[in-house]
Each structure stands twice: as C-alpha cells, then as structure tokens.
Coordinates of C-alpha atoms and ligand atoms in Angstrom, one line a residue:
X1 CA -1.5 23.2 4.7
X2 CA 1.0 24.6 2.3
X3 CA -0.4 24.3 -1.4
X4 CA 2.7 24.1 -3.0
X5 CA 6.0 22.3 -1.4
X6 CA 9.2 21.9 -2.8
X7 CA 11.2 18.3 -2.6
X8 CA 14.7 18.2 -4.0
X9 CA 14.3 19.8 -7.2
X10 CA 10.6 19.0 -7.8
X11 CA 7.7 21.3 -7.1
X12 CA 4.3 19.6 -5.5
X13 CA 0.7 20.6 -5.2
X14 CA -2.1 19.3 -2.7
X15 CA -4.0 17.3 -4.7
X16 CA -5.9 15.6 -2.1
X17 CA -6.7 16.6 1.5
X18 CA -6.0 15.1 4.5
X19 CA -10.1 14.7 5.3
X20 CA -10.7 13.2 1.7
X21 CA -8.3 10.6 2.3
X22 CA -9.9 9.9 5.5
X23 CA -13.1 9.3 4.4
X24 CA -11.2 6.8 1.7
X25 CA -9.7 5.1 4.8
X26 CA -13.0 4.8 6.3
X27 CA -14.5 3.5 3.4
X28 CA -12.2 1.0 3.0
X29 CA -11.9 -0.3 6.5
X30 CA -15.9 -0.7 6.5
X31 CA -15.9 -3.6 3.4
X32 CA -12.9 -5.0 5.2
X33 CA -15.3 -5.2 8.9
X34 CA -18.0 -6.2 7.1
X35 CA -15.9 -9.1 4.7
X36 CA -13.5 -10.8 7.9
X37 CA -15.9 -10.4 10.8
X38 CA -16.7 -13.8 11.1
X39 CA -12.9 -14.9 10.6
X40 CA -10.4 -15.9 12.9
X41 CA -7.7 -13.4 14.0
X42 CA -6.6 -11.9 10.1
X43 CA -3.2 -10.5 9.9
X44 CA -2.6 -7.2 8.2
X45 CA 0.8 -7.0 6.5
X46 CA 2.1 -3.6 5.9
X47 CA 4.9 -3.1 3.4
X48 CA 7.7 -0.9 4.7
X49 CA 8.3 1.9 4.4
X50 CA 5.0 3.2 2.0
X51 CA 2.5 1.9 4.0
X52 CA 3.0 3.2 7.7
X53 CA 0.7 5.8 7.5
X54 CA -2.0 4.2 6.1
X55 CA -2.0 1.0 8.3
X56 CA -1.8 3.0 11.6
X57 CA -5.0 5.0 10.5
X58 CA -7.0 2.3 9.1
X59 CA -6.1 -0.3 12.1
X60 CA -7.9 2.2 14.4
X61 CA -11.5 1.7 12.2
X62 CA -10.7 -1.7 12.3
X63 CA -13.3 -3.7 14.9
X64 CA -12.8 -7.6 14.9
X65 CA -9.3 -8.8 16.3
X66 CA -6.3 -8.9 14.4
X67 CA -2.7 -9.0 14.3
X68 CA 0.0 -6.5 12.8
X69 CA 3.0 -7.3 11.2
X70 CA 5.8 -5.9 8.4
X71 CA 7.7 -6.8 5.7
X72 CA 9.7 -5.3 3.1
X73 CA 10.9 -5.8 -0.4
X74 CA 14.8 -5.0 -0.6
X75 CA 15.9 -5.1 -4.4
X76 CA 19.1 -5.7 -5.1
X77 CA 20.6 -6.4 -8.6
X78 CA 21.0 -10.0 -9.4
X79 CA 21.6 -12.1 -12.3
X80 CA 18.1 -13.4 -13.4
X81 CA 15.8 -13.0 -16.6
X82 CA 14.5 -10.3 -15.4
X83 CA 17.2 -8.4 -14.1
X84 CA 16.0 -6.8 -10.9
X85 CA 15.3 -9.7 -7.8
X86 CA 13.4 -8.9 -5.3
X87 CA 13.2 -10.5 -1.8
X88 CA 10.8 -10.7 1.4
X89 CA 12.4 -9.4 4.4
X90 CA 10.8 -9.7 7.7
X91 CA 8.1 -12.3 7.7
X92 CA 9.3 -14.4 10.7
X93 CA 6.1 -16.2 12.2
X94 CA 3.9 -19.3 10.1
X95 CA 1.3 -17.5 8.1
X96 CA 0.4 -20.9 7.6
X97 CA -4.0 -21.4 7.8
X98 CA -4.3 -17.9 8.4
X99 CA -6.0 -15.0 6.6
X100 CA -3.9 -12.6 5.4
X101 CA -4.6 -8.7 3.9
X102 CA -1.2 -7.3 2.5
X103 CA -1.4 -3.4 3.2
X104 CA 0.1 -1.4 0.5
X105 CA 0.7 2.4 0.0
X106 CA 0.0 2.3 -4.0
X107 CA -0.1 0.0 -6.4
X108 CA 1.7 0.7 -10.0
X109 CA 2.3 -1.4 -11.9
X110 CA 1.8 -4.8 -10.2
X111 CA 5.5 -5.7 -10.1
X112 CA 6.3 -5.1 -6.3
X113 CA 2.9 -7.0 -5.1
X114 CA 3.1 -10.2 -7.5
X115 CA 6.3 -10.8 -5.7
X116 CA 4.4 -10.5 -2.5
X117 CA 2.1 -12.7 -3.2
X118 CA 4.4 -15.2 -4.8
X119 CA 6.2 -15.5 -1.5
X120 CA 3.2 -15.8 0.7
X121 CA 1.0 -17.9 -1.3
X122 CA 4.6 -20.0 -0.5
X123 CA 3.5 -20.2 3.0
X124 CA 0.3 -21.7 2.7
X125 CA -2.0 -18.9 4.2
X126 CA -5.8 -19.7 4.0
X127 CA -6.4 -16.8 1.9
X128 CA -4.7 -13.6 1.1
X129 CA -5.8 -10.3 -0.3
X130 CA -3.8 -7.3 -1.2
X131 CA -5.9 -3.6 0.2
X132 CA -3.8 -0.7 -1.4
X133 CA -4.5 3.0 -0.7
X134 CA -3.9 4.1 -4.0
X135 CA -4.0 2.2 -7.8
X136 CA -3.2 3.5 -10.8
X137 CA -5.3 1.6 -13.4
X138 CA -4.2 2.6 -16.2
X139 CA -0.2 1.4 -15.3
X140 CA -1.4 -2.1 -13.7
X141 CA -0.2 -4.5 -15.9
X142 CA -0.8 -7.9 -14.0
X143 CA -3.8 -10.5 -13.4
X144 CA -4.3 -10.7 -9.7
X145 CA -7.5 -8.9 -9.0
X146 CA -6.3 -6.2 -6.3
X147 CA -9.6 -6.1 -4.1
X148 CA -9.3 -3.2 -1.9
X149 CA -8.7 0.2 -3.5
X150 CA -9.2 3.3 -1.0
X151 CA -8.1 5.6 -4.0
X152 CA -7.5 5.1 -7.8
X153 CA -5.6 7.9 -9.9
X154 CA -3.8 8.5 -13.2
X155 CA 0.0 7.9 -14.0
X156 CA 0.9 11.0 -12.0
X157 CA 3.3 11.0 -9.5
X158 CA 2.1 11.9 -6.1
X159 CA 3.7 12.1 -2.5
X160 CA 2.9 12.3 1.2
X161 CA 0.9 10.3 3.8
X162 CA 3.7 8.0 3.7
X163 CA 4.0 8.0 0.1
X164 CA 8.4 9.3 -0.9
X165 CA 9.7 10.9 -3.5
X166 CA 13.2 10.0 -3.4
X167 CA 12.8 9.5 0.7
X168 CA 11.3 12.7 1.2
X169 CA 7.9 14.1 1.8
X170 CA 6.2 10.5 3.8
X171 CA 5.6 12.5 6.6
X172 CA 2.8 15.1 4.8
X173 CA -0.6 14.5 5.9
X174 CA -2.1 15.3 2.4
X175 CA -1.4 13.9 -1.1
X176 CA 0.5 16.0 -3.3
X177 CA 0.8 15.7 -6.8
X178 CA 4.6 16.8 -9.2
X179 CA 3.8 19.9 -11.2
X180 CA 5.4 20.3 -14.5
Ligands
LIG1 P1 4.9 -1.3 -8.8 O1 5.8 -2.4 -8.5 O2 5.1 -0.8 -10.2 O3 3.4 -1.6 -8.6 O4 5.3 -0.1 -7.9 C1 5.0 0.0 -6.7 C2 6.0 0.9 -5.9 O5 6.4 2.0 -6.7 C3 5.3 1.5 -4.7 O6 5.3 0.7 -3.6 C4 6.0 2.8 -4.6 O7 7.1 2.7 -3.8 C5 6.4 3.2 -5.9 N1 5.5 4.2 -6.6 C6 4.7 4.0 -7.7 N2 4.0 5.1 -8.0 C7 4.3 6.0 -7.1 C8 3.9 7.4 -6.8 O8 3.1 8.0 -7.5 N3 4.5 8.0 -5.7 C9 5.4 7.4 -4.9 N4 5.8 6.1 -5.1 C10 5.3 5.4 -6.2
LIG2 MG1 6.1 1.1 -1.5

C-alpha cells in the first residue's frame, strides 16, 4: 500500500485500510442476514459505477438467496425547476412485490438516492431499503432514513474501493482521503 497517491492534480492519503473496511463489510452484511432471512429471494441493486466493489464483496457474506442486478443514474441537463434531471437506466425486470436493498458506494447529500427511490417506489416493490458503504452525516440533507451505513465520515473527499475522483482511483483497495 502506497500512503500517498497522486490522481490528476490531487494528492491522496490512506485513510482507511483495506481490512478496516472489511470488517465494515462484514458488519454490515450480518444486520442484513439477520433482517431478510426469513424473506423471499431480495434483490440487491447496485448503482453503477461507485458501487461495484462493494457489492461483489458484501454478496459473498451474504447467506440467504438473492438476486443481483444494476442500474445507473445518467444526468443530463434538462429544463426543469431544478435544473439537473436525473434518470434510471437499466432496471428491466418487475420489481413489483419484491424486497429490494439499493447498494450504494456513499451517500452525500441525499440527492442521487431520493431519485432512486422515487423511481422504484414507482414500481411497487414490497419494501425497499437503501445500504450505503459510506454517509456523510453532516452533508445529508434529506428525510428518508438511510438504514445501512458500513461507514460514516466528514465532508472530506475520499477515493478508492470503487469510489472516483474524476474516473480515476475506483480500482484502490483502500480509502484514500484529498490532502490539502
Ligand atoms: P449525493 O447525490 O449528493 O448524495 O451524491 C452522491 C454521489 O456523489 C455519489 O454517488 C458519488 O458519485 C459522489 N460523491 C459524493 N461524495 C464523494 C466522495 O467523497 N468521493 C467520491 N465521490 C463522491
Ligand atoms: Mg456513485
């Protein structure tokens, strides 16, 4: 592990180690087992591209049956109130009656999942609950309780373990955090 990486024209520092966010993995994947072993085939939902990393590592600790799937959230600039529009590519099967938990790499301030859940709650699943590997509490500026936090941090900016800055640095097994 190099302790400090350069991306672009930023300079990084580990911040946390590949084992440390393991054990958070594991954590996290042992409320999940113990709160959907008695329901019927849950889907994980991973958000492109963030959350690859994450969702193949916590899928493994996973020990009741499930099924995998992907979407993404392409922005693009349209004329609305709020500017920005953001749409649900890639959810192609009925989530209709089914349980759903939305995988996320971090959670910022809100914007990105409330979409999400606007567009599945849509499709009529029979519950749906967002499990992020990283919140940042004090930026989280929206209602919906986000259940399943593997990691909470400041309003730093960090990279790796699928996490980009500017497309770069997902592939880094440890977190790394800008320096100033
Ligand atoms: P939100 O919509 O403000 O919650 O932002 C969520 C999205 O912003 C995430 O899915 C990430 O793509 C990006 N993001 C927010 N904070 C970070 C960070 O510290 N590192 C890398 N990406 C981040
Ligand atoms: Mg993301």
């Amino acid at each position: 592990m190099k302790d400090i990486i350069q991306l672009k024209d930023r300079r990084f520092k580990v911040m946390i180690p590949a084992e440390e966010i393991d054990r958070a993995v594991q954590a996290i994947a042992d409320r999940i087992n113990a709160d959907y072993a008695e329901r019927e085939t849950p889907i994980f939902l991973g958000v492109l591209n963030g959350s690859f990393m994450f969702l193949s590592d916590l899928i493994k600790k996973i020990e009741f049956q499930n099924e995998i799937s992907f979407v993404k959230l392409a922005s693009y600039d349209g004329i609305s109130s709020t500017g920005a529009v953001k749409d649900l590519i890639g959810l192609n099967g009925s989530i209709e009656g089914r349980h759903v938990v939305i995988v996320e790499d971090i959670v910022d301030t809100g914007e990105s999942i409330e979409h999400m859940l606007k567009a599945l709650q849509e499709r009529h699943p029979a519950s749906v609950e967002v499990c992020t590997l990283f919140f940042k509490p004090n930026s989280y500026n929206r209602s919906h309780e986000i259940k399943y936090r593997a990691m909470e941090i400041g309003n730093e900016f960090i990279v790796g373990y699928g996490l980009d800055y500017d497309q770069v640095g997902r592939s880094l097994k440890d977190i790394y955090v800008v320096t100033e």
